[in-house]
Coordinates of C-alpha atoms in Angstrom, one line a residue:
M21 CA 1.4 0.3 -3.9
Q22 CA 5.1 1.5 -4.3
N23 CA 4.8 2.8 -7.6
V24 CA 1.9 5.0 -5.7
K25 CA 4.1 5.2 -2.9
L26 CA 7.2 7.6 -5.7
N27 CA 4.6 8.9 -7.3
H28 CA 3.8 11.0 -4.5
V29 CA 7.0 11.1 -3.3
Y30 CA 8.2 12.7 -6.1
A31 CA 4.6 14.7 -6.8
M32 CA 5.9 16.1 -3.4
A33 CA 9.0 16.9 -4.5
L34 CA 7.8 18.9 -6.6
N35 CA 7.4 22.4 -4.0
H36 CA 11.1 21.7 -2.4
A37 CA 13.8 22.9 -3.5
H38 CA 16.7 19.8 -2.4
S39 CA 14.1 17.1 -3.1
F40 CA 14.6 15.8 -6.1
T41 CA 18.2 15.5 -4.7
A42 CA 17.9 13.5 -2.3
L43 CA 15.6 10.6 -4.5
E44 CA 18.5 11.0 -6.9
L45 CA 20.3 9.2 -4.0
L46 CA 18.5 6.8 -3.2
Q47 CA 17.5 5.2 -6.0
E48 CA 20.2 2.2 -6.0
M49 CA 18.1 1.2 -2.7
A50 CA 16.0 -0.3 -5.2
E51 CA 18.2 -2.4 -6.2
H52 CA 20.8 -3.4 -3.2
S53 CA 17.5 -3.0 -0.7
P54 CA 13.9 -3.3 -1.9
E55 CA 12.1 -3.2 1.0
T56 CA 14.4 -0.4 2.5
Y57 CA 13.7 1.6 -0.4
T58 CA 9.4 1.6 0.5
H59 CA 10.6 1.5 4.1
T60 CA 12.5 5.2 3.8
L61 CA 8.9 5.9 1.0
N62 CA 6.6 4.9 4.4
V63 CA 9.1 7.2 6.5
C64 CA 8.7 10.2 4.1
L65 CA 5.5 10.3 3.9
I66 CA 4.3 9.7 7.6
A67 CA 6.8 11.7 8.7
Y68 CA 5.4 15.1 6.7
D69 CA 1.3 14.0 7.7
F70 CA 2.7 14.0 10.8
G71 CA 4.6 17.3 10.5
E72 CA 2.0 19.0 9.4
F73 CA -0.2 17.3 12.2
L74 CA 2.1 19.4 14.5
S75 CA 1.6 23.1 13.0
F76 CA 5.2 22.7 11.1
T77 CA 6.1 25.6 9.2
D78 CA 7.0 25.1 5.7
T79 CA 10.4 25.3 5.6
Q80 CA 9.8 22.5 8.9
L81 CA 7.6 20.5 6.1
E82 CA 10.4 19.9 3.7
L83 CA 13.2 19.6 6.4
I84 CA 12.1 16.4 7.8
F85 CA 10.9 15.0 3.8
D86 CA 14.7 15.3 2.8
A87 CA 16.2 14.0 5.9
A88 CA 13.7 10.7 5.7
L89 CA 14.8 10.4 2.6
V90 CA 18.5 10.1 3.9
H91 CA 17.9 9.0 6.6
D92 CA 18.9 4.8 5.6
L93 CA 21.1 5.9 3.0
G94 CA 23.7 4.3 4.5
K95 CA 22.6 0.6 4.2
L96 CA 23.7 1.3 0.6
K97 CA 27.3 -0.6 2.4
T98 CA 25.5 -2.6 4.9
P99 CA 26.0 -6.2 3.5
T100 CA 22.6 -7.8 2.3
T101 CA 23.0 -11.0 4.7
I102 CA 23.0 -8.7 8.1
L103 CA 20.5 -6.1 5.9
H104 CA 17.8 -8.8 5.6
K105 CA 18.8 -11.8 8.2
H106 CA 15.3 -12.3 9.8
G107 CA 16.5 -14.0 13.0
K108 CA 18.3 -11.6 15.6
L109 CA 21.0 -10.1 14.5
E110 CA 24.8 -11.4 16.4
P111 CA 26.2 -8.8 18.3
I112 CA 29.6 -8.3 16.1
E113 CA 26.3 -7.5 13.2
R114 CA 25.1 -5.2 15.1
Q115 CA 28.3 -3.3 15.2
V116 CA 28.3 -3.6 10.4
M117 CA 24.1 -2.1 10.9
S118 CA 24.6 0.9 12.8
E119 CA 27.4 1.9 10.8
H120 CA 24.6 2.3 8.3
V121 CA 24.9 6.3 9.9
K122 CA 28.5 6.9 8.9
H123 CA 27.9 5.8 6.0
T124 CA 25.4 8.1 5.1
Y125 CA 27.1 10.8 5.6
Q126 CA 29.8 9.6 3.5
I127 CA 27.5 9.5 1.0
A128 CA 26.3 12.5 0.8
R129 CA 29.6 14.2 1.7
G130 CA 30.0 17.1 -0.1
I131 CA 26.1 18.1 -1.6
K132 CA 25.2 21.5 0.4
A133 CA 22.1 21.4 -0.2
L134 CA 21.6 18.2 2.0
E135 CA 23.7 19.2 4.4
T136 CA 21.4 19.6 7.4
A137 CA 18.9 17.1 5.9
T138 CA 22.0 14.3 6.4
M139 CA 22.8 15.1 9.7
V140 CA 19.2 15.3 11.3
G141 CA 18.6 12.4 9.5
G142 CA 21.2 10.8 10.7
L143 CA 20.6 11.0 14.6
H144 CA 17.2 8.6 14.1
H145 CA 18.8 6.3 16.2
E146 CA 19.7 8.7 19.1
R147 CA 17.5 8.4 22.3
W148 CA 15.8 10.2 24.3
D149 CA 17.4 8.6 27.7
G150 CA 21.4 9.5 26.0
N151 CA 21.9 5.5 25.5
G152 CA 21.4 5.3 22.2
Y153 CA 23.9 6.4 18.5
P154 CA 25.9 7.4 17.3
F155 CA 26.3 10.5 19.3
R156 CA 24.9 9.8 22.6
L157 CA 22.7 13.2 22.2
K158 CA 19.8 13.2 25.1
G159 CA 16.8 14.9 25.6
D160 CA 15.9 18.2 23.9
E161 CA 20.2 18.3 22.4
I162 CA 18.5 15.4 19.2
P163 CA 16.6 17.9 17.2
F164 CA 12.8 18.4 17.0
I165 CA 13.1 16.6 13.6
A166 CA 15.3 13.8 14.2
Q167 CA 13.0 12.7 17.8
V168 CA 10.3 12.5 15.1
L169 CA 12.4 10.9 12.6
A170 CA 13.0 8.2 15.2
I171 CA 9.3 7.8 15.9
V172 CA 7.9 7.0 12.8
D173 CA 10.7 4.5 12.0
T174 CA 10.0 2.1 14.2
W175 CA 6.8 3.0 14.0
D176 CA 7.4 2.4 10.2
A177 CA 9.6 -1.3 11.1
M178 CA 6.5 -2.9 12.9
V179 CA 3.5 -2.3 11.2
S180 CA 4.9 -2.7 7.8
D181 CA 4.9 -6.5 5.5
R182 CA 8.3 -7.8 5.1
A183 CA 9.0 -11.2 3.7
Y184 CA 9.7 -13.0 6.4
R185 CA 6.4 -12.0 8.5
K186 CA 3.4 -9.6 8.4
G187 CA 3.2 -6.2 10.1
M188 CA 1.5 -5.9 13.4
P189 CA -1.8 -4.4 14.6
N190 CA -1.5 -0.5 15.0
S191 CA -2.4 -1.4 18.7
K192 CA 0.2 -3.9 19.0
A193 CA 2.7 -1.4 17.7
I194 CA 1.4 1.4 19.5
N195 CA 1.4 -0.2 23.1
I196 CA 5.7 -0.7 22.4
L197 CA 6.0 2.7 21.9
L198 CA 4.6 3.4 25.1
T199 CA 6.7 1.1 26.5
E200 CA 9.5 2.2 24.9
K201 CA 8.9 5.6 26.5
D202 CA 9.4 4.5 29.5
K203 CA 12.0 3.0 29.1
G204 CA 13.4 6.3 27.8
Q205 CA 13.7 5.4 23.7
F206 CA 11.6 8.7 22.5
N207 CA 10.5 12.2 23.7
P208 CA 7.5 11.2 25.9
N209 CA 5.2 14.0 25.2
L210 CA 5.9 13.3 21.9
V211 CA 4.9 9.5 21.6
E212 CA 1.8 10.5 23.2
L213 CA 1.2 12.8 20.4
F214 CA 1.9 10.6 17.7
V215 CA 0.0 8.0 19.5
T216 CA -2.9 10.7 18.9
Y217 CA -2.1 10.8 15.8
I218 CA -2.1 7.2 14.5
D219 CA -5.5 7.4 16.1
S220 CA -7.2 10.3 14.3
H221 CA -6.2 9.1 11.2
G222 CA -6.8 5.0 11.5
K223 CA -4.6 4.0 8.9
S224 CA -0.9 2.7 9.8
N225 CA 0.6 4.9 6.8
L226 CA 0.4 6.6 3.8
S227 CA -0.7 6.1 0.0

């Protein structure tokens, strides 16, 4: 299945100017953290498809594709003992994990072709209520594509299988998205649109 997804991503990248550069940066992740690698491919495909559902322009679709490819790149610098920990992270471990955003910027620094994609991808942990990181942006201060990635990133983390657990059913994941929307994590209107998108597709990820 992963090879199918990877082939799909590569086929789509042929239509973009800089996606292969992002894919080259990502390849080390396949060995460092296969789960993060697969998650990245999932987020890339779902975000692109949801972007089409939202009538994104070709330029927006290419940006969200590349931003998704690099959004977790900094986890190459995250110790696997933390990255793959099964239980709840301790406060110091959460701090180390959160630094993957900074590391993403550092890894892609100097690659001008991916400058915008890296900045947008690195904002997927910002929250609608302003309590996210790294910049505590609030509401529409957060670039719209980063708002989309925040939802898709959370969605895939919930519905995908991990080595230590099965992914949850769509219905449960939707309820969590709606609850987190009410708590201020996501753009409320965008969550409603994503739920409509998921309902219309009837599946948790694309292949």
